[in-house]
């Protein structure tokens, strides 16, 4: 078998090796079925079982109550930027958005096509290096909902506690940190996440929606854009990404086997600490982009003194088997994405590589 290298890609991203191996083993024919997951009907008993098991595993990992529906949609998190306002904004036609990075801005752009957007806070003037404090939020108690991005994939910042929004429904884009720790789902009205960062392959969007919000979807909406359609049809109005849902199920079982989301969080914290310690102990050779209390456990962003030195590090790292460290084109520098499935050994090896690089170039 081909040797695997360390994959720091921001998404689609690394998957657990056990999951890849199981999928590979079963790809030719699912045990007892004689056909591959890629070949069976989304309305077959076999897929029905896989679909329900995947939902059940996620429900149990995240401790989701029966007040919520779980959906597997398509169109990425980007389509949710439109579906959220189209379904949830009327009849008030106004919503609060907290802007903490490029993805929040894209969400705002689509919401503005539907109604009035109040920017409750933004840290754009500080190149999104921090999460706003609760006191900074200018929330409208009459807003249809408040939208925020729990982890800012590009800038490497993360909310460590949800914003307090009173009785206004809280909507979260959790694309790049869903399942990285236990959250109190009851605090949320809707959570959405493109699967390709922390859950599975691209092509599936996971949505958790509180049942009472489904009533907001108006009958005039296009069928495929309405949450009501997908809830009433258990995500099977059209053909879902059957393979993606299958892989998400395997990933959920992998997390459960590891000890659930508390164990997952402990491991994520350990991994991030190793890397941030290296940055903090480098005497300024490596400079973290995010302020310390806003740092992401998923995407670690940092710079070196010059762009030239950054390029050198990226190219030497790549030759040594560390792939995907180049920062997003909008911020530059470096970004190490260390999602759930990224191995701790890979973080340790990167840190020794970075320490060596510093010795040679410092
Ligand atoms: C990647 C990402 C998106 C975009 O996801 P798509 O599935 O490509 O539409 C949106 N929000 C966040 C926070 C992301 O990290």
GROMACS .gro file of C-alpha atoms and ligand atoms in nm:
model
  377
    1UNK     CA    1   0.000   0.000   0.000
    2UNK     CA    2   0.109   0.360  -0.070
    3UNK     CA    3   0.267   0.537   0.229
    4UNK     CA    4   0.062   0.820   0.384
    5UNK     CA    5   0.211   1.162   0.462
    6UNK     CA    6   0.094   1.424   0.714
    7UNK     CA    7  -0.199   1.615   0.566
    8UNK     CA    8  -0.257   1.962   0.716
    9UNK     CA    9  -0.517   2.060   0.456
   10UNK     CA   10  -0.797   2.290   0.572
   11UNK     CA   11  -1.057   2.092   0.380
   12UNK     CA   12  -1.131   1.844   0.238
   13UNK     CA   13  -0.911   1.718   0.515
   14UNK     CA   14  -0.756   1.416   0.678
   15UNK     CA   15  -0.984   1.126   0.775
   16UNK     CA   16  -0.916   0.860   1.040
   17UNK     CA   17  -0.704   0.577   0.898
   18UNK     CA   18  -0.935   0.318   1.052
   19UNK     CA   19  -1.227   0.472   0.865
   20UNK     CA   20  -1.043   0.470   0.533
   21UNK     CA   21  -0.942   0.108   0.583
   22UNK     CA   22  -1.293  -0.004   0.672
   23UNK     CA   23  -1.440   0.183   0.376
   24UNK     CA   24  -1.180   0.030   0.147
   25UNK     CA   25  -1.247  -0.320   0.275
   26UNK     CA   26  -1.620  -0.280   0.221
   27UNK     CA   27  -1.607  -0.087  -0.102
   28UNK     CA   28  -1.625  -0.388  -0.329
   29UNK     CA   29  -1.923  -0.537  -0.147
   30UNK     CA   30  -2.086  -0.442   0.184
   31UNK     CA   31  -2.083  -0.746   0.416
   32UNK     CA   32  -2.398  -0.951   0.362
   33UNK     CA   33  -2.518  -0.723   0.082
   34UNK     CA   34  -2.299  -0.819  -0.213
   35UNK     CA   35  -2.303  -0.466  -0.356
   36UNK     CA   36  -2.098  -0.157  -0.286
   37UNK     CA   37  -2.232   0.143  -0.093
   38UNK     CA   38  -2.173   0.333  -0.419
   39UNK     CA   39  -2.421   0.116  -0.607
   40UNK     CA   40  -2.727   0.081  -0.386
   41UNK     CA   41  -3.053   0.276  -0.390
   42UNK     CA   42  -3.097   0.553  -0.137
   43UNK     CA   43  -3.439   0.396  -0.076
   44UNK     CA   44  -3.303   0.046  -0.011
   45UNK     CA   45  -3.323  -0.121   0.330
   46UNK     CA   46  -2.943  -0.131   0.340
   47UNK     CA   47  -2.907   0.243   0.295
   48UNK     CA   48  -3.198   0.312   0.528
   49UNK     CA   49  -3.008   0.130   0.801
   50UNK     CA   50  -2.681   0.314   0.729
   51UNK     CA   51  -2.863   0.649   0.721
   52UNK     CA   52  -3.048   0.590   1.048
   53UNK     CA   53  -2.739   0.457   1.221
   54UNK     CA   54  -2.538   0.762   1.114
   55UNK     CA   55  -2.809   0.993   1.249
   56UNK     CA   56  -2.831   0.794   1.570
   57UNK     CA   57  -2.454   0.800   1.626
   58UNK     CA   58  -2.440   1.178   1.576
   59UNK     CA   59  -2.745   1.234   1.794
   60UNK     CA   60  -2.588   1.034   2.072
   61UNK     CA   61  -2.239   1.190   2.040
   62UNK     CA   62  -2.381   1.542   2.052
   63UNK     CA   63  -2.659   1.450   2.293
   64UNK     CA   64  -2.928   1.600   2.068
   65UNK     CA   65  -3.282   1.590   2.209
   66UNK     CA   66  -3.596   1.494   2.016
   67UNK     CA   67  -3.675   1.865   1.977
   68UNK     CA   68  -3.432   1.867   1.685
   69UNK     CA   69  -3.413   1.717   1.338
   70UNK     CA   70  -3.086   1.602   1.179
   71UNK     CA   71  -3.045   1.650   0.805
   72UNK     CA   72  -2.786   1.560   0.542
   73UNK     CA   73  -2.812   1.812   0.260
   74UNK     CA   74  -2.600   1.917  -0.038
   75UNK     CA   75  -2.471   2.247  -0.171
   76UNK     CA   76  -2.212   2.282   0.103
   77UNK     CA   77  -2.213   2.523   0.393
   78UNK     CA   78  -2.228   2.790   0.122
   79UNK     CA   79  -2.587   2.698   0.033
   80UNK     CA   80  -2.676   2.733   0.401
   81UNK     CA   81  -2.567   3.097   0.374
   82UNK     CA   82  -2.882   3.132   0.159
   83UNK     CA   83  -3.112   2.870   0.312
   84UNK     CA   84  -3.080   3.013   0.662
   85UNK     CA   85  -3.211   3.361   0.573
   86UNK     CA   86  -3.461   3.233   0.313
   87UNK     CA   87  -3.623   3.004   0.568
   88UNK     CA   88  -3.569   3.182   0.897
   89UNK     CA   89  -3.574   3.554   0.830
   90UNK     CA   90  -3.942   3.606   0.741
   91UNK     CA   91  -4.166   3.757   0.860
   92UNK     CA   92  -3.941   3.995   1.058
   93UNK     CA   93  -3.692   4.016   0.773
   94UNK     CA   94  -3.406   4.122   0.994
   95UNK     CA   95  -3.124   3.925   1.154
   96UNK     CA   96  -2.804   3.981   1.351
   97UNK     CA   97  -2.470   3.861   1.215
   98UNK     CA   98  -2.144   3.847   1.409
   99UNK     CA   99  -1.861   3.881   1.160
  100UNK     CA  100  -1.538   3.703   1.253
  101UNK     CA  101  -1.390   3.614   0.915
  102UNK     CA  102  -1.433   3.550   0.544
  103UNK     CA  103  -1.703   3.285   0.588
  104UNK     CA  104  -1.914   3.511   0.810
  105UNK     CA  105  -1.885   3.780   0.543
  106UNK     CA  106  -2.009   3.542   0.278
  107UNK     CA  107  -2.304   3.450   0.499
  108UNK     CA  108  -2.386   3.822   0.537
  109UNK     CA  109  -2.374   3.874   0.162
  110UNK     CA  110  -2.652   3.619   0.103
  111UNK     CA  111  -2.861   3.729   0.402
  112UNK     CA  112  -2.865   4.083   0.265
  113UNK     CA  113  -3.050   3.955  -0.042
  114UNK     CA  114  -3.334   3.847   0.184
  115UNK     CA  115  -3.365   4.121   0.445
  116UNK     CA  116  -3.190   4.364   0.676
  117UNK     CA  117  -2.864   4.252   0.828
  118UNK     CA  118  -2.745   4.409   1.151
  119UNK     CA  119  -2.373   4.353   1.201
  120UNK     CA  120  -2.377   4.285   1.575
  121UNK     CA  121  -1.996   4.299   1.585
  122UNK     CA  122  -1.698   4.264   1.353
  123UNK     CA  123  -1.326   4.232   1.411
  124UNK     CA  124  -1.235   4.295   1.048
  125UNK     CA  125  -1.036   4.613   1.127
  126UNK     CA  126  -0.806   4.392   1.337
  127UNK     CA  127  -0.760   4.137   1.053
  128UNK     CA  128  -0.996   3.903   1.237
  129UNK     CA  129  -0.731   3.811   1.492
  130UNK     CA  130  -0.982   3.781   1.773
  131UNK     CA  131  -1.337   3.689   1.869
  132UNK     CA  132  -1.545   3.983   1.993
  133UNK     CA  133  -1.629   3.999   2.363
  134UNK     CA  134  -1.985   3.961   2.482
  135UNK     CA  135  -1.998   4.333   2.582
  136UNK     CA  136  -1.914   4.433   2.227
  137UNK     CA  137  -2.216   4.261   2.073
  138UNK     CA  138  -2.490   4.502   1.965
  139UNK     CA  139  -2.777   4.258   1.954
  140UNK     CA  140  -3.134   4.335   1.850
  141UNK     CA  141  -3.372   4.154   2.088
  142UNK     CA  142  -3.629   4.148   1.807
  143UNK     CA  143  -3.400   3.988   1.544
  144UNK     CA  144  -3.524   3.676   1.362
  145UNK     CA  145  -3.199   3.504   1.465
  146UNK     CA  146  -2.831   3.565   1.546
  147UNK     CA  147  -2.573   3.405   1.317
  148UNK     CA  148  -2.213   3.333   1.412
  149UNK     CA  149  -1.921   3.121   1.286
  150UNK     CA  150  -1.787   2.900   1.566
  151UNK     CA  151  -1.444   2.844   1.413
  152UNK     CA  152  -1.280   3.072   1.160
  153UNK     CA  153  -1.096   2.831   0.937
  154UNK     CA  154  -0.897   3.095   0.751
  155UNK     CA  155  -0.789   3.319   1.041
  156UNK     CA  156  -0.748   3.047   1.304
  157UNK     CA  157  -0.980   3.187   1.570
  158UNK     CA  158  -1.256   3.011   1.759
  159UNK     CA  159  -1.537   3.088   2.002
  160UNK     CA  160  -1.468   2.900   2.324
  161UNK     CA  161  -1.817   2.976   2.453
  162UNK     CA  162  -2.128   3.059   2.249
  163UNK     CA  163  -2.242   3.423   2.243
  164UNK     CA  164  -2.527   3.492   2.487
  165UNK     CA  165  -2.827   3.594   2.280
  166UNK     CA  166  -3.122   3.568   2.519
  167UNK     CA  167  -3.435   3.432   2.353
  168UNK     CA  168  -3.331   3.505   1.997
  169UNK     CA  169  -3.261   3.182   1.803
  170UNK     CA  170  -2.889   3.117   1.768
  171UNK     CA  171  -2.765   2.993   1.429
  172UNK     CA  172  -2.411   2.860   1.390
  173UNK     CA  173  -2.184   2.778   1.099
  174UNK     CA  174  -1.980   2.501   1.264
  175UNK     CA  175  -1.820   2.372   0.944
  176UNK     CA  176  -1.468   2.356   1.077
  177UNK     CA  177  -1.516   2.253   1.440
  178UNK     CA  178  -1.831   2.041   1.461
  179UNK     CA  179  -1.766   1.730   1.673
  180UNK     CA  180  -1.438   1.867   1.810
  181UNK     CA  181  -1.595   1.884   2.158
  182UNK     CA  182  -1.926   1.846   2.332
  183UNK     CA  183  -2.150   2.149   2.294
  184UNK     CA  184  -2.482   2.226   2.457
  185UNK     CA  185  -2.706   2.185   2.152
  186UNK     CA  186  -3.003   2.325   2.347
  187UNK     CA  187  -2.843   2.670   2.321
  188UNK     CA  188  -2.875   2.656   1.942
  189UNK     CA  189  -3.171   2.684   1.707
  190UNK     CA  190  -2.977   2.566   1.403
  191UNK     CA  191  -2.626   2.434   1.344
  192UNK     CA  192  -2.485   2.363   0.999
  193UNK     CA  193  -2.155   2.223   0.880
  194UNK     CA  194  -2.000   2.122   0.551
  195UNK     CA  195  -1.877   1.771   0.630
  196UNK     CA  196  -1.539   1.793   0.460
  197UNK     CA  197  -1.342   1.941   0.749
  198UNK     CA  198  -1.423   1.742   1.057
  199UNK     CA  199  -1.685   1.481   0.966
  200UNK     CA  200  -1.625   1.311   0.636
  201UNK     CA  201  -1.586   1.375   0.265
  202UNK     CA  202  -1.711   1.678   0.072
  203UNK     CA  203  -2.061   1.679  -0.072
  204UNK     CA  204  -2.264   1.651   0.248
  205UNK     CA  205  -2.385   1.933   0.469
  206UNK     CA  206  -2.495   1.834   0.816
  207UNK     CA  207  -2.780   2.039   0.966
  208UNK     CA  208  -2.932   2.025   1.312
  209UNK     CA  209  -3.254   2.226   1.325
  210UNK     CA  210  -3.495   2.281   1.616
  211UNK     CA  211  -3.836   2.155   1.509
  212UNK     CA  212  -4.027   2.476   1.586
  213UNK     CA  213  -3.808   2.666   1.337
  214UNK     CA  214  -3.915   2.441   1.053
  215UNK     CA  215  -4.255   2.609   1.078
  216UNK     CA  216  -4.097   2.932   0.956
  217UNK     CA  217  -4.032   2.792   0.606
  218UNK     CA  218  -4.291   2.949   0.379
  219UNK     CA  219  -4.473   2.746   0.113
  220UNK     CA  220  -4.365   2.995  -0.153
  221UNK     CA  221  -4.002   2.883  -0.117
  222UNK     CA  222  -3.849   2.664  -0.387
  223UNK     CA  223  -3.892   2.303  -0.281
  224UNK     CA  224  -3.523   2.219  -0.256
  225UNK     CA  225  -3.446   2.538  -0.061
  226UNK     CA  226  -3.699   2.469   0.212
  227UNK     CA  227  -3.596   2.298   0.537
  228UNK     CA  228  -3.955   2.176   0.561
  229UNK     CA  229  -3.908   1.963   0.246
  230UNK     CA  230  -3.599   1.796   0.385
  231UNK     CA  231  -3.746   1.740   0.730
  232UNK     CA  232  -4.069   1.592   0.591
  233UNK     CA  233  -3.869   1.361   0.363
  234UNK     CA  234  -3.596   1.262   0.611
  235UNK     CA  235  -3.327   1.410   0.378
  236UNK     CA  236  -3.452   1.183   0.097
  237UNK     CA  237  -3.655   1.426  -0.115
  238UNK     CA  238  -3.383   1.387  -0.377
  239UNK     CA  239  -3.088   1.150  -0.389
  240UNK     CA  240  -2.854   1.236  -0.101
  241UNK     CA  241  -2.479   1.176  -0.096
  242UNK     CA  242  -2.511   0.815   0.013
  243UNK     CA  243  -2.137   0.748   0.024
  244UNK     CA  244  -2.072   1.063   0.226
  245UNK     CA  245  -2.337   0.972   0.482
  246UNK     CA  246  -2.185   0.625   0.512
  247UNK     CA  247  -1.839   0.769   0.581
  248UNK     CA  248  -1.979   1.016   0.837
  249UNK     CA  249  -2.132   0.717   1.014
  250UNK     CA  250  -1.791   0.547   1.028
  251UNK     CA  251  -1.630   0.868   1.157
  252UNK     CA  252  -1.895   0.898   1.431
  253UNK     CA  253  -1.831   0.538   1.537
  254UNK     CA  254  -1.458   0.608   1.539
  255UNK     CA  255  -1.514   0.902   1.779
  256UNK     CA  256  -1.736   0.688   1.999
  257UNK     CA  257  -1.470   0.416   2.015
  258UNK     CA  258  -1.213   0.679   2.112
  259UNK     CA  259  -1.428   0.769   2.414
  260UNK     CA  260  -1.674   1.022   2.273
  261UNK     CA  261  -1.651   1.398   2.243
  262UNK     CA  262  -1.489   1.462   2.581
  263UNK     CA  263  -1.201   1.233   2.488
  264UNK     CA  264  -1.191   1.393   2.143
  265UNK     CA  265  -1.165   1.739   2.299
  266UNK     CA  266  -0.888   1.633   2.536
  267UNK     CA  267  -0.686   1.503   2.243
  268UNK     CA  268  -0.755   1.815   2.034
  269UNK     CA  269  -0.644   2.035   2.322
  270UNK     CA  270  -0.322   1.836   2.366
  271UNK     CA  271  -0.241   1.860   1.996
  272UNK     CA  272  -0.307   2.234   1.976
  273UNK     CA  273  -0.106   2.300   2.296
  274UNK     CA  274   0.199   2.125   2.151
  275UNK     CA  275   0.193   2.348   1.844
  276UNK     CA  276   0.108   2.676   2.021
  277UNK     CA  277   0.382   2.608   2.278
  278UNK     CA  278   0.633   2.574   1.996
  279UNK     CA  279   0.519   2.910   1.856
  280UNK     CA  280   0.519   3.082   2.197
  281UNK     CA  281   0.861   2.946   2.289
  282UNK     CA  282   1.027   3.045   1.963
  283UNK     CA  283   1.132   3.391   2.088
  284UNK     CA  284   0.932   3.557   1.811
  285UNK     CA  285   1.068   3.343   1.526
  286UNK     CA  286   0.715   3.213   1.480
  287UNK     CA  287   0.433   3.462   1.539
  288UNK     CA  288   0.077   3.337   1.596
  289UNK     CA  289  -0.191   3.529   1.406
  290UNK     CA  290  -0.474   3.488   1.658
  291UNK     CA  291  -0.482   3.652   2.000
  292UNK     CA  292  -0.419   3.392   2.267
  293UNK     CA  293  -0.771   3.376   2.409
  294UNK     CA  294  -0.922   3.348   2.060
  295UNK     CA  295  -0.697   3.070   1.932
  296UNK     CA  296  -0.849   2.785   1.735
  297UNK     CA  297  -0.784   2.424   1.829
  298UNK     CA  298  -0.849   2.327   1.467
  299UNK     CA  299  -0.654   2.572   1.248
  300UNK     CA  300  -0.326   2.707   1.381
  301UNK     CA  301  -0.219   3.017   1.185
  302UNK     CA  302   0.124   3.177   1.213
  303UNK     CA  303   0.383   3.387   1.031
  304UNK     CA  304   0.760   3.411   1.005
  305UNK     CA  305   0.962   3.732   0.974
  306UNK     CA  306   0.957   3.740   0.594
  307UNK     CA  307   0.754   3.588   0.314
  308UNK     CA  308   1.077   3.442   0.179
  309UNK     CA  309   1.137   3.249   0.501
  310UNK     CA  310   0.775   3.129   0.498
  311UNK     CA  311   0.817   2.997   0.145
  312UNK     CA  312   1.137   2.821   0.245
  313UNK     CA  313   0.971   2.652   0.540
  314UNK     CA  314   0.671   2.542   0.333
  315UNK     CA  315   0.890   2.393   0.064
  316UNK     CA  316   1.124   2.213   0.306
  317UNK     CA  317   0.826   2.089   0.506
  318UNK     CA  318   0.661   1.961   0.194
  319UNK     CA  319   0.977   1.771   0.098
  320UNK     CA  320   0.982   1.618   0.447
  321UNK     CA  321   0.622   1.490   0.418
  322UNK     CA  322   0.418   1.772   0.576
  323UNK     CA  323   0.158   1.877   0.321
  324UNK     CA  324  -0.088   2.166   0.310
  325UNK     CA  325   0.082   2.417   0.542
  326UNK     CA  326   0.046   2.720   0.318
  327UNK     CA  327  -0.188   2.981   0.471
  328UNK     CA  328  -0.505   3.088   0.291
  329UNK     CA  329  -0.432   3.335   0.009
  330UNK     CA  330  -0.623   3.610   0.195
  331UNK     CA  331  -0.397   3.604   0.505
  332UNK     CA  332  -0.073   3.447   0.389
  333UNK     CA  333   0.171   3.287   0.631
  334UNK     CA  334   0.118   2.930   0.744
  335UNK     CA  335  -0.178   2.733   0.861
  336UNK     CA  336  -0.170   2.389   1.019
  337UNK     CA  337  -0.516   2.236   1.022
  338UNK     CA  338  -0.521   1.971   1.292
  339UNK     CA  339  -0.878   1.844   1.289
  340UNK     CA  340  -1.008   1.547   1.491
  341UNK     CA  341  -0.853   1.289   1.260
  342UNK     CA  342  -0.509   1.451   1.247
  343UNK     CA  343  -0.269   1.230   1.449
  344UNK     CA  344  -0.091   1.367   1.757
  345UNK     CA  345   0.233   1.212   1.632
  346UNK     CA  346   0.204   1.435   1.323
  347UNK     CA  347   0.189   1.747   1.542
  348UNK     CA  348   0.491   1.631   1.743
  349UNK     CA  349   0.685   1.562   1.425
  350UNK     CA  350   0.594   1.902   1.282
  351UNK     CA  351   0.713   2.073   1.600
  352UNK     CA  352   1.051   1.900   1.588
  353UNK     CA  353   1.077   1.998   1.222
  354UNK     CA  354   0.991   2.361   1.312
  355UNK     CA  355   1.246   2.365   1.595
  356UNK     CA  356   1.516   2.236   1.359
  357UNK     CA  357   1.420   2.493   1.097
  358UNK     CA  358   1.445   2.769   1.358
  359UNK     CA  359   1.795   2.654   1.464
  360UNK     CA  360   1.914   2.663   1.103
  361UNK     CA  361   1.748   2.990   1.006
  362UNK     CA  362   1.710   3.185   1.333
  363LIG     C1  363  -1.516   2.565   0.445
  363LIG     C2  364  -1.613   2.650   0.513
  363LIG     C3  365  -1.731   2.694   0.451
  363LIG     C4  366  -1.764   2.661   0.306
  363LIG     O1  367  -1.802   2.528   0.296
  363LIG     P1  368  -1.851   2.467   0.156
  363LIG     O2  369  -1.899   2.334   0.202
  363LIG     O3  370  -1.733   2.463   0.065
  363LIG     O4  371  -1.960   2.553   0.104
  363LIG     C5  372  -1.818   2.771   0.524
  363LIG     N1  373  -1.793   2.805   0.652
  363LIG     C6  374  -1.681   2.765   0.715
  363LIG     C7  375  -1.657   2.806   0.856
  363LIG     C8  376  -1.588   2.687   0.648
  363LIG     O5  377  -1.476   2.649   0.711
   0.00000   0.00000   0.00000
